[in-house]
XYZ file of C-alpha atoms in Angstrom:
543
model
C 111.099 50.833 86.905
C 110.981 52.246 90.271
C 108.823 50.913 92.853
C 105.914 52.753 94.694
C 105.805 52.711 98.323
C 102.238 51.736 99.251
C 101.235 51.143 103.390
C 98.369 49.287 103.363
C 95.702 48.317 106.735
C 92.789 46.077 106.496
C 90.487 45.136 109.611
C 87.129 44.299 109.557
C 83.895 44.959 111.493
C 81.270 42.867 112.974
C 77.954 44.077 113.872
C 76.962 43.750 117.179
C 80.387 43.193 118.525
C 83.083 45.232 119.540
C 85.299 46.959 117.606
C 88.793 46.370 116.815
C 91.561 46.851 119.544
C 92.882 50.517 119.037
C 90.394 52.094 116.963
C 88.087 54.915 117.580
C 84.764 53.488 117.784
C 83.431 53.001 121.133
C 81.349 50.244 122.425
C 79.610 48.138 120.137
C 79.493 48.209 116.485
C 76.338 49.546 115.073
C 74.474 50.779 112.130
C 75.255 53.950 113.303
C 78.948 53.332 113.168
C 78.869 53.430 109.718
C 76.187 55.578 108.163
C 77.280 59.751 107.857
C 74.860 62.992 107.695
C 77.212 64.159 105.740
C 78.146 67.099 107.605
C 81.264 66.151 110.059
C 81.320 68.296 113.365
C 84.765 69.454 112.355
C 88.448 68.025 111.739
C 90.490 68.991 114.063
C 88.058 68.619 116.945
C 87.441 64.846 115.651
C 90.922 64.612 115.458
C 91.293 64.788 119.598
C 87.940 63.527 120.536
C 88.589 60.673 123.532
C 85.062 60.781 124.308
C 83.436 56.891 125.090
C 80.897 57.511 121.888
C 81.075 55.733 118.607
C 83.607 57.617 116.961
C 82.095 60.963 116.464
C 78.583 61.968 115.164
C 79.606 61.280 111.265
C 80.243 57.458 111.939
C 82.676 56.292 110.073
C 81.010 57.558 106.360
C 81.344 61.322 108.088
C 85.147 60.227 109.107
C 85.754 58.883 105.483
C 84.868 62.203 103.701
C 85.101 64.394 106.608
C 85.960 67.814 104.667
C 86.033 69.673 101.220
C 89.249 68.022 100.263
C 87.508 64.751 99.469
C 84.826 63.568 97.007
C 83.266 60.240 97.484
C 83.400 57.709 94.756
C 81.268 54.628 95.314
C 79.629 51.052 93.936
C 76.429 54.017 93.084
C 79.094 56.123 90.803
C 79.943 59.582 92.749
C 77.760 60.399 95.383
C 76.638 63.840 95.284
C 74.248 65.282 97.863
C 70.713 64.224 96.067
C 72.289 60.689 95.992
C 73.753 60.255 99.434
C 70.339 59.476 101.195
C 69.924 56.608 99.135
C 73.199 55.377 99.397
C 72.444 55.525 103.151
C 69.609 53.174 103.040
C 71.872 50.635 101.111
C 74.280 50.729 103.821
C 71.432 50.670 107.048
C 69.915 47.461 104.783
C 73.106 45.843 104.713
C 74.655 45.887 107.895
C 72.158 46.123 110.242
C 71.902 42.390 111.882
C 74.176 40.843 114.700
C 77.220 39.063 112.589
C 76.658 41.477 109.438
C 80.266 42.094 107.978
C 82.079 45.139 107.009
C 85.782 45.442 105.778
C 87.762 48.874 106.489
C 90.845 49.479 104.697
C 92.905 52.320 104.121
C 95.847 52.590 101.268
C 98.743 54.842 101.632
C 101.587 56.268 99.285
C 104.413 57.616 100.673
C 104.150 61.136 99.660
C 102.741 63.438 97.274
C 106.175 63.090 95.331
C 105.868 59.329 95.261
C 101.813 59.737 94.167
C 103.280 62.157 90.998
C 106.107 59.873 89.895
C 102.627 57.683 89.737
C 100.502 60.215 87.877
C 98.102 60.308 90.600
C 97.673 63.352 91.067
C 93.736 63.501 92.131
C 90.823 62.155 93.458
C 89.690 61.079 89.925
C 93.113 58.936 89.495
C 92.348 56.776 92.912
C 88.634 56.133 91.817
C 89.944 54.748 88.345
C 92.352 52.701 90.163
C 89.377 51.206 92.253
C 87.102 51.030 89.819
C 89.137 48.253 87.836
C 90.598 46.593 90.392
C 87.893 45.556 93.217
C 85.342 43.467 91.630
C 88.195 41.209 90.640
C 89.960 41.518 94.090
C 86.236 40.377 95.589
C 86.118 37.501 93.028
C 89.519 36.466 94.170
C 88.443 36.119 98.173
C 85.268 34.495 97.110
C 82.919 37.569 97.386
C 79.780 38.106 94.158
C 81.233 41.830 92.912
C 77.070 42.637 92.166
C 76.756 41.510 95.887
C 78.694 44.119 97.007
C 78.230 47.707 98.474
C 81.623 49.885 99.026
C 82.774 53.632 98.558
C 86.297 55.363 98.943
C 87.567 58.675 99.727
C 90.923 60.596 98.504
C 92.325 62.493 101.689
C 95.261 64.512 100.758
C 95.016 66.585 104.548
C 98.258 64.932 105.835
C 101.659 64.725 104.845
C 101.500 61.694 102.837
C 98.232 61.255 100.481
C 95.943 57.939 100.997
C 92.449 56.803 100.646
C 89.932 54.830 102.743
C 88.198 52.236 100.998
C 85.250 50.333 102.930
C 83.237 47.738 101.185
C 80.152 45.153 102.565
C 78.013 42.311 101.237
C 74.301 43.534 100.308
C 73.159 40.044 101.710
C 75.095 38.872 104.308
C 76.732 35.341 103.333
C 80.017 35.243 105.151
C 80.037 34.446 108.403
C 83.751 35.255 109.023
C 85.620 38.836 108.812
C 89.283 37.880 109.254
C 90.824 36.829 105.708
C 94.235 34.646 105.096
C 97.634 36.551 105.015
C 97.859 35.850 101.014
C 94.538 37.773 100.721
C 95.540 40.668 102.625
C 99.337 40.668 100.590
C 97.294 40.562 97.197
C 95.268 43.513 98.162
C 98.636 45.515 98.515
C 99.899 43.936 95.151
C 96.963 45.053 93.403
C 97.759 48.551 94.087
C 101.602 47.947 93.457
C 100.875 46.883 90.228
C 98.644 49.388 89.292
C 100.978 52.207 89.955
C 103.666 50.627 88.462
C 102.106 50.656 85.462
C 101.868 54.364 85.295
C 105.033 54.824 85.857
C 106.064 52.324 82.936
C 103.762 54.384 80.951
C 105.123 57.274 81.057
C 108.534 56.577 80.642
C 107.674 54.498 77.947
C 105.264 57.170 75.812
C 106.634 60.394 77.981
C 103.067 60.773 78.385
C 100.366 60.453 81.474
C 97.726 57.524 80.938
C 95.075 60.196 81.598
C 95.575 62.048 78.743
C 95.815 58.970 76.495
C 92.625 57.958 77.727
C 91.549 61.678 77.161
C 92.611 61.672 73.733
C 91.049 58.239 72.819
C 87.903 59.067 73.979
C 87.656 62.222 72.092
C 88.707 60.367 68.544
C 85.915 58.044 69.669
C 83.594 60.737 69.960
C 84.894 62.519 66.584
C 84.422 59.152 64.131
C 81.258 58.283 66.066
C 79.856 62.063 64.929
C 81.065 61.685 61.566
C 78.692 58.707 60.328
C 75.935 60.092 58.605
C 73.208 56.888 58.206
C 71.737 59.349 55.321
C 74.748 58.480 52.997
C 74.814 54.967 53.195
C 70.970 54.109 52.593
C 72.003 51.683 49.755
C 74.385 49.793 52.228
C 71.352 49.399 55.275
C 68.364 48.883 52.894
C 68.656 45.706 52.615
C 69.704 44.998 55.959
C 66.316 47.013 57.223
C 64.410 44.971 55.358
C 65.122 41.846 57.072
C 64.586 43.157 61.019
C 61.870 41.569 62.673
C 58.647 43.064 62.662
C 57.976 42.390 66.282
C 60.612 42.733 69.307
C 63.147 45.275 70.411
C 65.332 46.590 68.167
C 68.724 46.924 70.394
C 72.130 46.177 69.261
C 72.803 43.166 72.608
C 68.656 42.047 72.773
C 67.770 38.839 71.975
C 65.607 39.987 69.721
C 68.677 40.963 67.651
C 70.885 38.321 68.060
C 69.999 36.314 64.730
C 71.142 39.608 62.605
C 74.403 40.752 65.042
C 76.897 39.222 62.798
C 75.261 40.710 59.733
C 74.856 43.786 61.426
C 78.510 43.996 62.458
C 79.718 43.514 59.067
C 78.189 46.873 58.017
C 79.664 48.219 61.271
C 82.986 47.456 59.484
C 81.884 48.940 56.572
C 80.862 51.813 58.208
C 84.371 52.078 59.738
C 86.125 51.692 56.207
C 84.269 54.702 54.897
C 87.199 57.056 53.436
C 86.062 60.153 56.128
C 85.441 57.526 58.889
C 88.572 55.623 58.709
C 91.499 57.820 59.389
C 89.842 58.592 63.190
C 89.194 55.091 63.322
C 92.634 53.787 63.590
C 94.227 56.579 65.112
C 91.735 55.805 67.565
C 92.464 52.348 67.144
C 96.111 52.547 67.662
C 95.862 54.487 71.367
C 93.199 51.336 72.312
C 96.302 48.850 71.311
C 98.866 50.967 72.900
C 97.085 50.898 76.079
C 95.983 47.114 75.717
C 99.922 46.049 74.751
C 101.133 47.861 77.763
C 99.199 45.874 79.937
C 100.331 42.493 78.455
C 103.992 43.726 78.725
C 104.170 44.284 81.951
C 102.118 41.084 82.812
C 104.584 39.123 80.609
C 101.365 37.388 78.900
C 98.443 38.175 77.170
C 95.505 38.697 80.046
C 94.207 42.376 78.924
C 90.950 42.749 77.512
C 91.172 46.159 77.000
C 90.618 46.570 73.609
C 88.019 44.340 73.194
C 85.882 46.027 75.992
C 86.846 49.617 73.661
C 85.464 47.845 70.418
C 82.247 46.192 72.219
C 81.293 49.595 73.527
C 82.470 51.220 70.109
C 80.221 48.307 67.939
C 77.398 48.481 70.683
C 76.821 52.606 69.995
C 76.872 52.073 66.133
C 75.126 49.477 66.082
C 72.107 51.191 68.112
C 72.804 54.228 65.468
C 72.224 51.960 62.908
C 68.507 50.905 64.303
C 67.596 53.875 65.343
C 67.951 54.564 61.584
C 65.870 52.108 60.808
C 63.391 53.304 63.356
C 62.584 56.433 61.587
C 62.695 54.866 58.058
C 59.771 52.463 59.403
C 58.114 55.821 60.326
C 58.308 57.523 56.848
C 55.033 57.999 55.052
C 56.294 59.874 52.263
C 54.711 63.159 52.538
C 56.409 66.137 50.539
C 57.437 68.742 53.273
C 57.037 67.425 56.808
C 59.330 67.708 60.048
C 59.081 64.669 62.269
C 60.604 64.758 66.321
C 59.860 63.624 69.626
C 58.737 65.643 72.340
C 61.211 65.877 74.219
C 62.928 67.758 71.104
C 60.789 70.342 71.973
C 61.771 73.567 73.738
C 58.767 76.141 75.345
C 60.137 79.764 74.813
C 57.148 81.768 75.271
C 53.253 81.659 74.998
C 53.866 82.070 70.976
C 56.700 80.315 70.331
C 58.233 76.778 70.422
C 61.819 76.119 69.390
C 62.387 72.242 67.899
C 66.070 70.836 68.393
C 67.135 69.464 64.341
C 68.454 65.975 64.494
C 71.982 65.604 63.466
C 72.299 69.502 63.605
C 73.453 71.988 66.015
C 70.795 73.622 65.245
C 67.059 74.565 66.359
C 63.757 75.950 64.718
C 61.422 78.241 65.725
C 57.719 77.108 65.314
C 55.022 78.851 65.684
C 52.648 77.602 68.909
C 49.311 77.080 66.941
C 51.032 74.942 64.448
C 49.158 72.061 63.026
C 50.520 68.479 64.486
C 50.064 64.980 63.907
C 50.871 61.984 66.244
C 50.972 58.914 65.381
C 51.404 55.337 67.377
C 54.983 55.753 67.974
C 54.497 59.102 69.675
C 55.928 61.160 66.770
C 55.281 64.567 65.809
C 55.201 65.941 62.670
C 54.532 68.852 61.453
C 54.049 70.708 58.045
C 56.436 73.412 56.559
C 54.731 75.643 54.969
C 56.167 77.090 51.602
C 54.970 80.799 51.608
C 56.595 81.168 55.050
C 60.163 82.314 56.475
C 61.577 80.365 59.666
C 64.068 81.666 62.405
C 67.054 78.898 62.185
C 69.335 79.455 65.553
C 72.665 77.487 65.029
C 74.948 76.615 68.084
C 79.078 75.672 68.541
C 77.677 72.281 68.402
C 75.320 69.084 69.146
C 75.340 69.616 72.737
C 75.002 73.550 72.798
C 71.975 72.923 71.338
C 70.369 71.082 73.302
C 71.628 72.695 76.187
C 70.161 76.431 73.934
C 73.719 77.706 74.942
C 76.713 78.627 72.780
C 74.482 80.282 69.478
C 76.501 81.287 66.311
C 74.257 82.861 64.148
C 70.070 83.105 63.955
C 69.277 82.709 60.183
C 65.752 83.959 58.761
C 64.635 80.703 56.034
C 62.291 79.464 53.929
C 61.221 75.998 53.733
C 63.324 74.741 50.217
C 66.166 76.319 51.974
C 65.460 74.407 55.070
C 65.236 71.017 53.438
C 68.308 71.363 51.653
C 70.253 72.532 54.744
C 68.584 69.432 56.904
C 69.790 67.075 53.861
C 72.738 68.959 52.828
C 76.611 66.699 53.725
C 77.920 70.262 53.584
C 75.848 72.345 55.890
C 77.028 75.904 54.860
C 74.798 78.366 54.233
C 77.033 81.208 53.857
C 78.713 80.174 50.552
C 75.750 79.591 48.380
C 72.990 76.976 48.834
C 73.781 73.542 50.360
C 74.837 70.451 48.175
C 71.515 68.631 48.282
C 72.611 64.495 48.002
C 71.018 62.724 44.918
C 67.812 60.550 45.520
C 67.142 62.152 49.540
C 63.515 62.473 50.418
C 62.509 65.951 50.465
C 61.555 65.700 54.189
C 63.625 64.568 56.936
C 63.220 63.227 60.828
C 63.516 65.630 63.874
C 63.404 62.626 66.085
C 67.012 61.803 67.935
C 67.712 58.071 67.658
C 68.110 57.230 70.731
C 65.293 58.672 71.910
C 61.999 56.395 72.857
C 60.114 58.157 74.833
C 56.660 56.799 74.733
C 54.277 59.503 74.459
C 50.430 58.677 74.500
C 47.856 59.523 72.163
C 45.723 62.943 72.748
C 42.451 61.837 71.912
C 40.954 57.937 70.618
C 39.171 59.736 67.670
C 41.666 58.259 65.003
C 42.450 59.552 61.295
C 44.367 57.906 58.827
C 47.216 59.028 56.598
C 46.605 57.648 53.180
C 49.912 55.715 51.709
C 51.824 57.565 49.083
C 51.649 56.221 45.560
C 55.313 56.443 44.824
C 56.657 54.493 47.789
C 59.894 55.793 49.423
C 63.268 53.292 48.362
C 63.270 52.459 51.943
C 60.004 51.395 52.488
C 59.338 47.560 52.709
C 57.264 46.645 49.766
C 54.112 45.561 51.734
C 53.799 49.188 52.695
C 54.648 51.028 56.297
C 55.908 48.342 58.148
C 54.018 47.006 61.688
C 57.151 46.912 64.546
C 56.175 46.316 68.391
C 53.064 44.981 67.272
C 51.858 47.925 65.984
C 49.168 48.025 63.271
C 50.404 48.437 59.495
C 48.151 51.539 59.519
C 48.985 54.694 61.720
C 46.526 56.550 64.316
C 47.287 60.126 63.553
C 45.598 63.135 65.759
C 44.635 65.534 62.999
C 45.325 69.862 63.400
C 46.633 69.273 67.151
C 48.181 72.376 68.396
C 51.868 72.376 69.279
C 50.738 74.774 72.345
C 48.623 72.028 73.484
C 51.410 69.520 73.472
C 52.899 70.573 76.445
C 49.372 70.330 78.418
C 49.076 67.059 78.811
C 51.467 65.802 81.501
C 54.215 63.582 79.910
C 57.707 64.519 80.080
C 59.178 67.657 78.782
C 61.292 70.577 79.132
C 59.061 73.444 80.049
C 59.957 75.832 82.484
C 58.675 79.396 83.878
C 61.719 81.051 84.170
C 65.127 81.009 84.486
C 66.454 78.873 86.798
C 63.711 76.087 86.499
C 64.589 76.367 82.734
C 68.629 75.551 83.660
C 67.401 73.058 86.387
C 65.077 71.049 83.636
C 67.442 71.149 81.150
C 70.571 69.729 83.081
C 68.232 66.817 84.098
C 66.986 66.294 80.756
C 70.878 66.133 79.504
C 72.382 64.121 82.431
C 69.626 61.369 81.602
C 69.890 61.499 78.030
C 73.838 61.020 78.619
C 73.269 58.253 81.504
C 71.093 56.743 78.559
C 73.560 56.731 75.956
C 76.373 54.797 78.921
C 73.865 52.141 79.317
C 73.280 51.437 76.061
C 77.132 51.154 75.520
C 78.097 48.778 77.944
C 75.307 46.581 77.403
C 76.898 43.851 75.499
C 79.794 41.841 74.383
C 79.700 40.951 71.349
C 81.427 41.824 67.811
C 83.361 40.988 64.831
């Protein structure tokens, strides 16, 4: 295996003192030293400024990411512009006192034909690279990793392509910059080893670890999408049936611990199933190639790879699974109902509302005087009538639906036909009605699992929903269950109109026009996304 040729400097900075012998800053080392406004007077004249200032008037954040060749990755994630202000206060907050530390260090390949042999090719290969390797290389020199603040920048504006990466304690506990020889040689090993394991890589597999990792995370995404809760209701009922009535109902809470391992042997079921298991371990054979490469090269067995892929993999079924079992709890078993959150719903104009179908790419349009009820979760629900036709719009998928982008086909439907196409494992409409699955309810759930949005009630004058005779096979047999210390008996708002929905000041996607309807909706998805990461890398723990 050939060997990279990686230059690395390391120096550090002391606040209130002056700077190191032979660098640009001038005079003492400040605050202002460091933090940027993000727009750098220009390259080439900081390039040959001599002047007796502190650096120039970016500090060294503007120096760092000085031009449209660079992107700034960070202990924050990427800092765009909305998030840059607030990365600024972190920095002012954490070195502002006489004796605060800061370490400056810049890494350096030989040239861009040295970075491909690598497969670094881009900013987004350098951040990865950082990403895994400094919270243990601030472990190693005796430095908290969640006590730390640091960012990096990809410069690829000279002749050979290298990055700056700066880093500082949030609360100041060293009292001494300079670190031993062995530290400073490990920091260059780190990134030695690192691109000597791409190169192994790829002449191992003739293939870049990029698109590996590209390719694992989109089987992920395809088994994930193929579990359908609906057709394995005899497998969770009796798992449902022990949850606690009282606590949160997350795969890593303590709430949940008691019923993890039970809940992680239907995961494996789950992952057995005869459509679910062929992505499964093709999935499962890129997480061991990856993980065995690492051990190779190591000569011993110190990756954790792939059980950090099968936490995060048992953590995002596992939440599937009770969001499930939130919307069974929620069933009164009424004959022709749609149930969703608000934030499934989508203002179009003054008479129309458009729902978002769970588990479809699909949408509904209501009308805006329909009839709602709400009950104490904060669900909607809504009746379907029978004598009427609905406009179905159907997208390229999930996403584009949310997104109302991408539409296939708009459908004219009446309610049967929309039951059967909600329950339906094959979703075709064009060849003949849907298969409807044996035993379904004849209504189904609009609300997106992981969505929990609490939404308050419209009014305290209270109605009740009278328990169906002929209890669901889900339900509990003491009736609707009470979870989050909710009452075994539902407030419902009676006749509420969907128009007035939208009135009353909790969150929502409405917009006016155009551009405030993009601008809502991005923020809506990037949340609901930033939702779903958090919930994945929550927890440790599986079979």
């Amino acid at each position: 295996m050939s060997k990279a040729h990686v230059i690395s400097k390391f120096r550090f900075l002391e606040c209130g003192k002056a700077p190191p012998k032979g660098s640009r800053f001038k005079g003492t080392i400040s605050t202002a030293s460091l933090l940027d406004w993000y727009e750098y007077t220009g390259r080439e004249k900081a390039a040959d400024d001599k002047k007796e200032h502190s650096m120039h008037e970016g500090g060294l954040l503007g120096y760092t990411s000085q031009d449209d060749t660079t992107r700034t990755f960070s202990s924050d994630g990427w800092l765009t512009k909305d998030k840059m202000p607030g990365f600024k206060k972190k920095i002012a907050k954490a070195f502002h006192k006489d004796g605060d530390i800061c370490w400056d260090t810049v890494i350096s390949l030989k040239d861009y034909q040295d970075s491909f042999q690598s497969n670094m090719y881009d900013v987004n290969d350098y951040a990865a690279i950082v990403s895994k390797s400094l919270p243990g290389y601030f472990k190693s020199i005796g430095l908290d990793p969640d006590n730390m603040i640091w960012w990096m920048n990809y410069h690829n504006n000279k002749k050979n392509p290298h990055m700056h990466i700066v880093f500082m304690e949030k609360v100041h506990t060293r009292t001494r910059g300079k670190l031993a020889q062995k530290y400073l040689d490990k920091y260059k090993s780190i990134w030695l080893k690192e691109l000597g394991l791409r190169q192994e890589f790829t002449k191992r597999y003739e293939r870049a670890p990029k698109d590996v990792f590209r390719e694992k995370d989109a089987l992920r995404k395809t088994l994930i999408s193929g579990i359908d809760m609906r057709f394995h209701d005899q497998l969770l009922h009796s798992f449902y049936t022990t949850l606690p009535k009282k606590g949160r109902l997350s795969y890593n809470s303590k709430n949940m611990k008691p019923y993890r391992r039970q809940l992680n042997l239907i995961i494996r079921s789950l992952l057995q199933d005869e459509e679910i298991r062929p992505a499964y371990e093709e999935w499962l054979g890129k997480v061991e190639m990856l993980d065995d490469l690492q051990n190779t090269l190591a000569n011993e067995k110190i990756s954790h790879f792939k059980k950090t892929e099968l936490d995060k993999l048992y953590t995002r079924i596992g939440n599937m699974i009770l969001g499930h079992a939130k919307y069974k709890e929620t069933e009164h078993r009424q004959e022709h109902e749609l149930w969703f959150s608000k934030q499934n719903i989508r203002y179009q104009d003054e008479q129309i509302y458009r729902i978002k179908l769970q588990d479809r790419a699909a949408c509904i349009d209501l009308p805006s005087d329909a009839a709602l009820f709400l009950d104490e979760r904060g669900f909607y629900h809504v009746e379907i009538e029978q004598d009427k036709s609905y406009t179905l719009h159907r997208y390229a998928k999930n996403l584009d639906a949310w997104k109302d982008i991408s539409e296939t086909d708009t459908l004219q439907i009446d309610r049967d036909t929309l039951f059967r196409y909600m329950h339906a494992k094959d979703i075709s409409l064009s060849e003949g009605e849907p298969k409807i699955f044996v035993g379904q309810d004849s209504r189904i759930s609009l609300m997106d699992g992981t969505d929990e949005t609490a939404v308050p009630l419209l009014t305290d004058d209270p109605k009740e929903i009278p328990p169906d005779p002929q209890k669901s096979l889900h339900a509990r047999s003491e009736g609707p269950p009470a979870r989050m210390g909710m009452r075994k008996k539902s407030k419902v708002i009676y006749k509420q109109k969907l128009s007035a929905v939208l009135k009353k000041g909790s969150k929502r996607i409405l917009h006016q026009d155009a551009q405030e309807k993009e601008r809502d909706l991005e923020r809506f998805i990037r949340e609901y996304e930033e939702q779903q990461i958090r919930s994945e890398e929550r927890g440790k723990e599986y079979i």
